[in-house]
mmCIF file of C-alpha atoms in Angstrom:
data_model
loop_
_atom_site.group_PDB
_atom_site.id
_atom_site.type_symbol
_atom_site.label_atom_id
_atom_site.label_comp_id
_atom_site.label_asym_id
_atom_site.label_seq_id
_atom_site.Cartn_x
_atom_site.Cartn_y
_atom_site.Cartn_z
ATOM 1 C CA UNK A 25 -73.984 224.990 111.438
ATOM 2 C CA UNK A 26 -74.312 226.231 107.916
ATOM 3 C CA UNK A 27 -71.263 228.695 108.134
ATOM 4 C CA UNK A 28 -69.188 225.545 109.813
ATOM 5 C CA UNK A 29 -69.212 223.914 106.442
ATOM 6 C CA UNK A 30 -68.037 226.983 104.274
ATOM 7 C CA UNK A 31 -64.370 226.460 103.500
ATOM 8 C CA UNK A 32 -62.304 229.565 103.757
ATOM 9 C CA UNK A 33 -59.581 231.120 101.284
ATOM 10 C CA UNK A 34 -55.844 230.571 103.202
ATOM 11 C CA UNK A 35 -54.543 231.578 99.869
ATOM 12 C CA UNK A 36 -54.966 233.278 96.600
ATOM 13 C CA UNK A 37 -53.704 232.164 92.790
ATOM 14 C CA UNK A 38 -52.658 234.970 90.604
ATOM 15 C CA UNK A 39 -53.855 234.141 87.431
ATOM 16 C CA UNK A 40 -51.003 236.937 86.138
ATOM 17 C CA UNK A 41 -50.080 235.716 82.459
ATOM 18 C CA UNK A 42 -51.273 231.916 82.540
ATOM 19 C CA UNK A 43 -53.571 232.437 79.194
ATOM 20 C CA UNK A 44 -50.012 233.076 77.440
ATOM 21 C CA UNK A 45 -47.948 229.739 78.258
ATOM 22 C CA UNK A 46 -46.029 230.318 74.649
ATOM 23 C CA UNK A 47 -45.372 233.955 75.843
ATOM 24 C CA UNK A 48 -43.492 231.925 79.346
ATOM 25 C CA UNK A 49 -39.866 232.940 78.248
ATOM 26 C CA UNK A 50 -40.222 236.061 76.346
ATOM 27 C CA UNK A 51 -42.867 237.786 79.054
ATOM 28 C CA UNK A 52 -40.021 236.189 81.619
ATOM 29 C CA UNK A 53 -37.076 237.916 79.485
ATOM 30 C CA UNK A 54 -38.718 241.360 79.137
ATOM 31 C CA UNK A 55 -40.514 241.933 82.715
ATOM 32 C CA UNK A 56 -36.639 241.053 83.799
ATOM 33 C CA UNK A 57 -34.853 243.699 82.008
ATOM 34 C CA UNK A 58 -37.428 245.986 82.740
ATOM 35 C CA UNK A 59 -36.767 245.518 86.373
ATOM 36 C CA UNK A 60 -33.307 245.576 86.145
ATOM 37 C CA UNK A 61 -33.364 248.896 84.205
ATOM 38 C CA UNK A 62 -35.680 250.703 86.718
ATOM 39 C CA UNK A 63 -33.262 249.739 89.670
ATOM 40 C CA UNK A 64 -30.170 250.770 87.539
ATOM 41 C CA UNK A 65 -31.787 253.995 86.434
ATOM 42 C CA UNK A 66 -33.067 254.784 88.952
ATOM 43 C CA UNK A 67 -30.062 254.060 91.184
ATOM 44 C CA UNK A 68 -28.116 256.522 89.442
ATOM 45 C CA UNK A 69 -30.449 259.377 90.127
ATOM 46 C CA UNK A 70 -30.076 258.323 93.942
ATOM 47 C CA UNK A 71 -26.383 258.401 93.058
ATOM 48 C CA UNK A 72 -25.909 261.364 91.696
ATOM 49 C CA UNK A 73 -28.292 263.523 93.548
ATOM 50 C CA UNK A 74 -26.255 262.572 96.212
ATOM 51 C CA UNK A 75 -23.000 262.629 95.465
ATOM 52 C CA UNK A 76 -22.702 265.585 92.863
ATOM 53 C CA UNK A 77 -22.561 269.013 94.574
ATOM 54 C CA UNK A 78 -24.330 270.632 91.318
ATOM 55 C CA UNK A 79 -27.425 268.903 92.666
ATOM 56 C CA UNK A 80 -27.799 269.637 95.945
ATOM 57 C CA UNK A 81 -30.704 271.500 95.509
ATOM 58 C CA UNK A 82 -34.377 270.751 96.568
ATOM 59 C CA UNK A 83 -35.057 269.537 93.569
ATOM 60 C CA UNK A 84 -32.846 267.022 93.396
ATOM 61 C CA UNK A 85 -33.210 265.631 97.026
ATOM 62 C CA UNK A 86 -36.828 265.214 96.425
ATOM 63 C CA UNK A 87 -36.149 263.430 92.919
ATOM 64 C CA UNK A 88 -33.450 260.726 94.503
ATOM 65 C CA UNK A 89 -36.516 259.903 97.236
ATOM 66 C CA UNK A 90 -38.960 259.538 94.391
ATOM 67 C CA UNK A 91 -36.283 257.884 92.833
ATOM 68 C CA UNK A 92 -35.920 255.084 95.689
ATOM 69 C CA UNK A 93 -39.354 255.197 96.454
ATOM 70 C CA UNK A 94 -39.720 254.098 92.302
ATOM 71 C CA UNK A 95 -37.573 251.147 93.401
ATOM 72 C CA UNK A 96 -39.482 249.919 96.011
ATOM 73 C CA UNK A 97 -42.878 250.360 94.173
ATOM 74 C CA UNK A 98 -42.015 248.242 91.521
ATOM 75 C CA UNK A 99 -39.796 245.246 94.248
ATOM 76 C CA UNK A 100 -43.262 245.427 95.757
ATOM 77 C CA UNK A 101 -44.817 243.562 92.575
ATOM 78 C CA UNK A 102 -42.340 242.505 90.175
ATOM 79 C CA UNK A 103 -39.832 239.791 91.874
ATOM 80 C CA UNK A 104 -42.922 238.070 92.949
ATOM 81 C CA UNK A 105 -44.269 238.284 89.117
ATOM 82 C CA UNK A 106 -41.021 237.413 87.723
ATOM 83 C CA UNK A 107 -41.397 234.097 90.457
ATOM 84 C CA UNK A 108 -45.097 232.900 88.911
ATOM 85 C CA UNK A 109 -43.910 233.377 85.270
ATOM 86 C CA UNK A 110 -40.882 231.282 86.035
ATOM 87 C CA UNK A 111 -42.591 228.283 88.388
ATOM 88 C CA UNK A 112 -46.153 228.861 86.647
ATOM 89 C CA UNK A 113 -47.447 228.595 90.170
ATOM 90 C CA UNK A 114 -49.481 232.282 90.872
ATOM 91 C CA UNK A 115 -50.036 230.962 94.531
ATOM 92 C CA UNK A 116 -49.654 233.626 97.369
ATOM 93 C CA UNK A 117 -51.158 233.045 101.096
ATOM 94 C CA UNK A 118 -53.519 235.158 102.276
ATOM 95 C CA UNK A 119 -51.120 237.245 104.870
ATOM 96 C CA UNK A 120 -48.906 237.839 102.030
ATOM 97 C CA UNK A 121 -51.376 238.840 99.685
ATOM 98 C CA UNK A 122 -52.508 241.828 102.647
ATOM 99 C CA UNK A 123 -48.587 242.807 102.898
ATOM 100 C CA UNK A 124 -48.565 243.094 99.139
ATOM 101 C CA UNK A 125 -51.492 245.336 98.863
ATOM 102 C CA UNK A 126 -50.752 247.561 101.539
ATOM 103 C CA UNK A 127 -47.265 248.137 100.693
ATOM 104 C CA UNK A 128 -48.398 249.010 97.395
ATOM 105 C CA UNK A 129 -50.727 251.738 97.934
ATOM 106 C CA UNK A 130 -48.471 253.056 100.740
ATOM 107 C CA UNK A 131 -45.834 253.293 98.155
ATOM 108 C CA UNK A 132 -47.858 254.701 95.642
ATOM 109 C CA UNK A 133 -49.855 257.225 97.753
ATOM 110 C CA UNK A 134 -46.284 258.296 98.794
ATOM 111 C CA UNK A 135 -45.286 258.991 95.482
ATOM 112 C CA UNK A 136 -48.118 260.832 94.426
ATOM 113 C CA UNK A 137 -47.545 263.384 97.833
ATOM 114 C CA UNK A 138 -44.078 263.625 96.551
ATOM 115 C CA UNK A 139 -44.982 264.851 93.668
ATOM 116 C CA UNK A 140 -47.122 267.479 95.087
ATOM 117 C CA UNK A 141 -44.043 268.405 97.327
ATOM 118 C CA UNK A 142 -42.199 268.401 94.178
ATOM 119 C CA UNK A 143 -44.911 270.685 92.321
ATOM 120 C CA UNK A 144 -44.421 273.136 95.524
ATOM 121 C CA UNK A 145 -40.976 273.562 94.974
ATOM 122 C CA UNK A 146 -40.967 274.534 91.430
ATOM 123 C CA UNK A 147 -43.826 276.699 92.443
ATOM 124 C CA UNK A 148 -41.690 278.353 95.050
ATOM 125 C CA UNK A 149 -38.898 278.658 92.856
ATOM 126 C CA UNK A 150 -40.316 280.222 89.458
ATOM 127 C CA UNK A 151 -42.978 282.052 91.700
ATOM 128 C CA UNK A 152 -41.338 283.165 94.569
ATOM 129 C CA UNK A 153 -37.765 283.185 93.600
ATOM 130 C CA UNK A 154 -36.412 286.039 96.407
ATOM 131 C CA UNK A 155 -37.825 283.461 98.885
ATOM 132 C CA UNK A 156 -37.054 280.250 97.643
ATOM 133 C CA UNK A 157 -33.848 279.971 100.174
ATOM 134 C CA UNK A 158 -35.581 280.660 103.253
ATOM 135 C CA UNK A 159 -38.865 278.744 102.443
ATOM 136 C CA UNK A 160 -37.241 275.308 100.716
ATOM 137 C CA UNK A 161 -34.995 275.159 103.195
ATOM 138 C CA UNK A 162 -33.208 271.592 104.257
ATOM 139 C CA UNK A 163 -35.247 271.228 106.812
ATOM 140 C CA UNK A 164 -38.717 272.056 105.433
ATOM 141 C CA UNK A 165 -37.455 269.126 102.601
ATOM 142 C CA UNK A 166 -36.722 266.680 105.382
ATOM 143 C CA UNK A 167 -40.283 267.244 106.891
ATOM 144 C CA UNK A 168 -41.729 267.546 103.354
ATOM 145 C CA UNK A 169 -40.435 264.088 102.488
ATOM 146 C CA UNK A 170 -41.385 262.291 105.892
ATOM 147 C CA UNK A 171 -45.189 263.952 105.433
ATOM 148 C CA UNK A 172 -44.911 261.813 101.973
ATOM 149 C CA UNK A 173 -43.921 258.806 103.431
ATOM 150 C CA UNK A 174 -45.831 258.420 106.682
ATOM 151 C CA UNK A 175 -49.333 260.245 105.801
ATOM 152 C CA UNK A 176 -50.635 257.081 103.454
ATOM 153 C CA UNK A 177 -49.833 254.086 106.569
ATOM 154 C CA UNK A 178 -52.668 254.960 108.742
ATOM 155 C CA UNK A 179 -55.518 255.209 105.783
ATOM 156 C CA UNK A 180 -54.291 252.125 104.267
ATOM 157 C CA UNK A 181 -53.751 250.126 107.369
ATOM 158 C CA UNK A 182 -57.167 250.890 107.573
ATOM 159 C CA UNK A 183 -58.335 249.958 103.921
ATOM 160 C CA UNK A 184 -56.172 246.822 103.834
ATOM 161 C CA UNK A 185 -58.267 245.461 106.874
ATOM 162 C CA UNK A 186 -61.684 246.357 105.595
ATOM 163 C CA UNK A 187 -61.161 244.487 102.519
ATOM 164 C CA UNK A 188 -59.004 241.325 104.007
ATOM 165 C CA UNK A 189 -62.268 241.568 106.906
ATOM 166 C CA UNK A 190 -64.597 240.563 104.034
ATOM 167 C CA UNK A 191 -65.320 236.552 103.967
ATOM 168 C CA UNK A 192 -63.260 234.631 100.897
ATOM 169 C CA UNK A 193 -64.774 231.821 100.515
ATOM 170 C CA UNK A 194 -65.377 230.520 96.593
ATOM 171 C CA UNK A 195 -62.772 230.230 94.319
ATOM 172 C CA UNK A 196 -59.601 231.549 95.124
ATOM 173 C CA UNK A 197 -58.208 232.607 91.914
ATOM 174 C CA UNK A 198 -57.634 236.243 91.011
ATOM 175 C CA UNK A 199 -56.901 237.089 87.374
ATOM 176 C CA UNK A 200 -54.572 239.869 87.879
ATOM 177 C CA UNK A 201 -50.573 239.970 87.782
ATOM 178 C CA UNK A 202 -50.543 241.199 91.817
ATOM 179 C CA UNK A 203 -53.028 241.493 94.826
ATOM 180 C CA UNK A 204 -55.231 244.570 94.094
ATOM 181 C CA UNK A 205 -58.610 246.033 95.155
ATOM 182 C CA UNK A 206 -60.958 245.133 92.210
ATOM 183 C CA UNK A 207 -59.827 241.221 91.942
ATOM 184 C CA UNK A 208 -59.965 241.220 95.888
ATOM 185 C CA UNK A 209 -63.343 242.858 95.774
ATOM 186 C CA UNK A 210 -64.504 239.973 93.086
ATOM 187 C CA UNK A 211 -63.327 236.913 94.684
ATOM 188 C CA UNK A 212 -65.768 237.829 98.159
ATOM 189 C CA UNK A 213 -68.453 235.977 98.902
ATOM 190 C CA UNK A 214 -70.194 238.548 100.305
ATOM 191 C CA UNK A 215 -72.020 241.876 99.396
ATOM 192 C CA UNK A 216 -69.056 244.338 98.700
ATOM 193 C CA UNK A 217 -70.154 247.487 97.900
ATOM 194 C CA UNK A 218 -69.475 249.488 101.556
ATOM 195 C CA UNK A 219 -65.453 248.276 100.734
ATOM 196 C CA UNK A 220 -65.757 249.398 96.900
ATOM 197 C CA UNK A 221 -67.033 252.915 98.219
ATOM 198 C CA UNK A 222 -63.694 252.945 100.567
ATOM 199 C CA UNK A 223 -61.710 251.882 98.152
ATOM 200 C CA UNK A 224 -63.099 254.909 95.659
ATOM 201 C CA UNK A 225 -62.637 257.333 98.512
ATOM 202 C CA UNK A 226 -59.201 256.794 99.132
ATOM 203 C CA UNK A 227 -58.903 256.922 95.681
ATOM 204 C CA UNK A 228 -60.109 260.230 95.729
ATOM 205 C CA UNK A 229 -58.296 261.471 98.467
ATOM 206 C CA UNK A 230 -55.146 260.408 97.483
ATOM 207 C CA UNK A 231 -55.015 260.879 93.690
ATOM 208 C CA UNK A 232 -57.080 263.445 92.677
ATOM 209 C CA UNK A 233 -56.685 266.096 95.225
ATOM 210 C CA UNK A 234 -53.029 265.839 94.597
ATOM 211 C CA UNK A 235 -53.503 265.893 91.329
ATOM 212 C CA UNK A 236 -55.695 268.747 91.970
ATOM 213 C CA UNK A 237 -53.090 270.263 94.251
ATOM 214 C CA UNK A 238 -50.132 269.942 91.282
ATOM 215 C CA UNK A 239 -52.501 271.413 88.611
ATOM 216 C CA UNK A 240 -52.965 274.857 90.729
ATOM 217 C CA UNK A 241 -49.576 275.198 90.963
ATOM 218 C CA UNK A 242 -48.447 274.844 87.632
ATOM 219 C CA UNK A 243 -51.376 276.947 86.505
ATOM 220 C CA UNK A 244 -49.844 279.517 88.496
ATOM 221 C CA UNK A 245 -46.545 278.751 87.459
ATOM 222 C CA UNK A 246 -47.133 279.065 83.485
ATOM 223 C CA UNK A 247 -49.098 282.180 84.116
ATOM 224 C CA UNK A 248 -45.513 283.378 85.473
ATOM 225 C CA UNK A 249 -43.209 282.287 83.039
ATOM 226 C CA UNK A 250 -45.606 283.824 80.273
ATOM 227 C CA UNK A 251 -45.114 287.149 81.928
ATOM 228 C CA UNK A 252 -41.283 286.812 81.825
ATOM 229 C CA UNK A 253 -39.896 289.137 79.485
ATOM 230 C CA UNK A 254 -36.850 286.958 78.140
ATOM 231 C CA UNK A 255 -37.056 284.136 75.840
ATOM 232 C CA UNK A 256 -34.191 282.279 77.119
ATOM 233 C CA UNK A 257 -35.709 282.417 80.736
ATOM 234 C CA UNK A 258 -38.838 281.409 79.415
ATOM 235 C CA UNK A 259 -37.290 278.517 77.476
ATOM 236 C CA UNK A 260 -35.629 277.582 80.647
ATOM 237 C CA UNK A 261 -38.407 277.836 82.958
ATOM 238 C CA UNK A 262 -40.592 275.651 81.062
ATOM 239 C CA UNK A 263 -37.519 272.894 80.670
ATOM 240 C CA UNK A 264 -37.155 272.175 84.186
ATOM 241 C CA UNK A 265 -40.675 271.595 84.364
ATOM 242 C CA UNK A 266 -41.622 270.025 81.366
ATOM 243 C CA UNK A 267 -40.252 266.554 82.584
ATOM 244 C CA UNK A 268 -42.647 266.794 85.650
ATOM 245 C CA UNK A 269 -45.226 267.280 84.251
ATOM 246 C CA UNK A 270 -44.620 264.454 81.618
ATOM 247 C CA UNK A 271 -44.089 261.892 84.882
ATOM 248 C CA UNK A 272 -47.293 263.374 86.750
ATOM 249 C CA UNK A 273 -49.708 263.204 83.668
ATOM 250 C CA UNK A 274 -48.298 259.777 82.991
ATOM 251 C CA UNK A 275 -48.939 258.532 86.780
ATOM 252 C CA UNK A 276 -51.587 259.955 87.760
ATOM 253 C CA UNK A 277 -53.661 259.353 84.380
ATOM 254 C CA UNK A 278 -53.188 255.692 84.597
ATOM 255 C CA UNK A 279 -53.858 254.978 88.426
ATOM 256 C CA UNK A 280 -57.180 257.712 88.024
ATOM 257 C CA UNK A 281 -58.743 255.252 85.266
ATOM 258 C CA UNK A 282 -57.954 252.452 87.174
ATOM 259 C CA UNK A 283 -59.421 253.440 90.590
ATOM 260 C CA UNK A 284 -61.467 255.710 89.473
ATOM 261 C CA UNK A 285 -63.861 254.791 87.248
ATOM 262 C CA UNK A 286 -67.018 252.773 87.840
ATOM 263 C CA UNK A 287 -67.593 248.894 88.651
ATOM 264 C CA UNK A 288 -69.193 248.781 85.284
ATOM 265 C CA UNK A 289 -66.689 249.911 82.974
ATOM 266 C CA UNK A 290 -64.217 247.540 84.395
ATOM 267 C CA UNK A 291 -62.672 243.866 83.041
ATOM 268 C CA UNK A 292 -59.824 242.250 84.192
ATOM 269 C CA UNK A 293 -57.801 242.746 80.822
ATOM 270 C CA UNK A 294 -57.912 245.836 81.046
ATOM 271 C CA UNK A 295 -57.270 245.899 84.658
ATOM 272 C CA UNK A 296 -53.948 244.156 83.894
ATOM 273 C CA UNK A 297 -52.837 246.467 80.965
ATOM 274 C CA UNK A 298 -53.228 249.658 83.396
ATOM 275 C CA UNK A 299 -51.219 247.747 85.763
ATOM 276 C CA UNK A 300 -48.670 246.918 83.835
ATOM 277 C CA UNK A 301 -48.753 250.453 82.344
ATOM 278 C CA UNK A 302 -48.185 252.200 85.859
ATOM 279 C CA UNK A 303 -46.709 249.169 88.090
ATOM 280 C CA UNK A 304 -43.940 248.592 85.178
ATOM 281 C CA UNK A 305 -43.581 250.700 82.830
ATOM 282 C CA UNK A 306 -43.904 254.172 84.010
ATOM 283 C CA UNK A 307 -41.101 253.456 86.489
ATOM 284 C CA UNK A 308 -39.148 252.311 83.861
ATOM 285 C CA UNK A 309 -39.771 255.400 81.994
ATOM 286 C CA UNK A 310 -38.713 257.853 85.002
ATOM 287 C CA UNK A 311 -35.258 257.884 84.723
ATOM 288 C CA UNK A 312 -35.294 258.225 81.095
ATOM 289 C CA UNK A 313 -37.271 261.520 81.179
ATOM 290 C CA UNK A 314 -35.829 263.233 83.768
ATOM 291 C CA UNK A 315 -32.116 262.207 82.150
ATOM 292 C CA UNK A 316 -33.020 263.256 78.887
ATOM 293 C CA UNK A 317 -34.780 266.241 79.515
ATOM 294 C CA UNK A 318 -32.631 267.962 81.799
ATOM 295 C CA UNK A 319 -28.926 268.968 81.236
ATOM 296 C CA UNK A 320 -27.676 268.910 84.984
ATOM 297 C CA UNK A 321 -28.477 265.262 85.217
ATOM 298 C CA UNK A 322 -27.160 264.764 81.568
ATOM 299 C CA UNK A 323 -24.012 265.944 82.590
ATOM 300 C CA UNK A 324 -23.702 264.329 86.497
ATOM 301 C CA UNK A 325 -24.147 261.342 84.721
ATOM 302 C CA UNK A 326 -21.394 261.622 82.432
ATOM 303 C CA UNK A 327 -19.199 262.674 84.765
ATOM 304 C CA UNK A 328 -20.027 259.139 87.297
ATOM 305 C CA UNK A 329 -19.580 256.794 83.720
ATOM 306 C CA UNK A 330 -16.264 258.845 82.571
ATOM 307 C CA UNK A 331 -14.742 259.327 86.510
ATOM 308 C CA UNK A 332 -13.549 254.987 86.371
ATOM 309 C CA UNK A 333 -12.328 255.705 82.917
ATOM 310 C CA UNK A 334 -10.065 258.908 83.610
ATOM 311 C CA UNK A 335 -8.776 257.070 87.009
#
């Protein structure tokens, strides 16, 4: 009789930016170009990894999937952000809160395996150079990529119903910009702590023994290039690393002190600046490092701007 009369959440409010109504246009303005420069920049990579014939390498193949995976990670979030800024309504329904967070972390964990498979190649090719044909072959890219994709939909099919099972049944409001674990985990009316312990797991899994995975190969990787005897191939080796590193450091550093750390330590401001640190800007930030920092994309890209002008 007493559970008859609890009232139970159909929908969530994102609180997102509503303690900045004077910020309305400019947050509006910003999050907007930002989105339109990570689809543009990112784009191009796609683009020109696979169009150019200079970049049909490994490499390259795996960096126009991160690329589009980069795209959807952020369409995930941001359209739906840009939509509460604009109406000043935060309102989601349940089911689409669920979709949100499980896309997400798919997305997410996908790109973090990705950059493991990336890792691997540069490990192959610095360390292993003789081989590097007949092990990074098309096909072990292919499989490589798919592994990245598919291996997080299981474990977060799994995690998105454990936390959507729990009973929402107080206020509805989550002060956060999109549907994530911690706000979720607040907003229950019930004890929480079995779902905060699954949530820290997969956290585990997923971030930090790729991370873990990434650092041993680049450990062996430096301790390679510091045993070349040339400068120049030294200076080269390290530049076609240098920008991975940069993105992985960036990535994984963010999402690690988000998921990471303990109950404790945690507020929702600063839940919200890590988000919009690795759900919005880090994307954005991508394409500019790996352009900048590497001469073959420098110079595809050049080529795709000049090609309408010369025709």
């Amino acid at each position: 009789m007493e559970r008859s009369n609890i009232t139970f959440v159909v929908e969530f409010i994102l609180l997102g930016f509503s303690d900045l109504p004077n910020l309305r246009s400019f947050l509006f303005g910003i999050i907007l170009l930002i989105y339109i420069s990570i689809v543009i920049g990112n784009g191009l990579l796609i683009v020109i990894t696979n169009t150019n014939p200079a970049l049909q390498t490994p490499m390259y193949y795996f960096l126009g999937n991160f690329s589009f995976l980069e795209i959807c990670y952020t369409s995930v979030t941001l359209p739906r952000l840009l939509r509460d800024i604009w109406t000043q309504k935060g309102n989601i329904p349940f089911s689409f809160c669920a979709l949100q967070i499980f896309t997400f972390y798919s997305i997410g964990i996908a790109e973090c395996l990705l950059l493991v498979a990336m890792a691997y190649d540069r490990y192959v090719a610095i360390c292993k150079p003789l081989y590097y044909p007949l092990i990074m072959n098309h096909k072990k890219c292919v499989q490589l990529v798919i592994i990245s994709w598919i291996t997080p939909i299981p474990a977060q099919i799994g995690l998105t119903y454990q936390i959507f099972s729990l009973n929402f049944c107080g206020p509805n409001k989550l002060n956060h910009i999109f549907c994530d674990a911690s706000p979720l985990l607040e907003a229950a009316c019930e004890d929480t702590y079995q779902k905060e312990v699954l949530v820290h797991l997969s956290a585990l899994c997923f971030i930090m023994i790729p991370f873990l995975l990434i650092s041993i190969s680049y450990v062996k990787i430096i301790t390679t290039i510091l045993k070349l005897p040339s400068t120049s191939g030294k200076s080269k080796a390290f530049s076609t690393c240098s920008s991975h590193l940069i993105v992985i450091f960036v990535f994984f550093g963010t999402t690690s002190i988000v998921y990471l750390r303990p109950k404790s330590s945690q507020s929702a401001k600063s839940d919200k600046l890590f988000a919009i640190f690795y759900a919005i800007v880090t994307p954005v930030l991508n394409p500019i490092i790996y352009s900048l920092r590497n001469k073959d994309v420098i110079i595809a890209l050049r080529k795709l701007l000049l090609k309408p002008c010369h025709s």
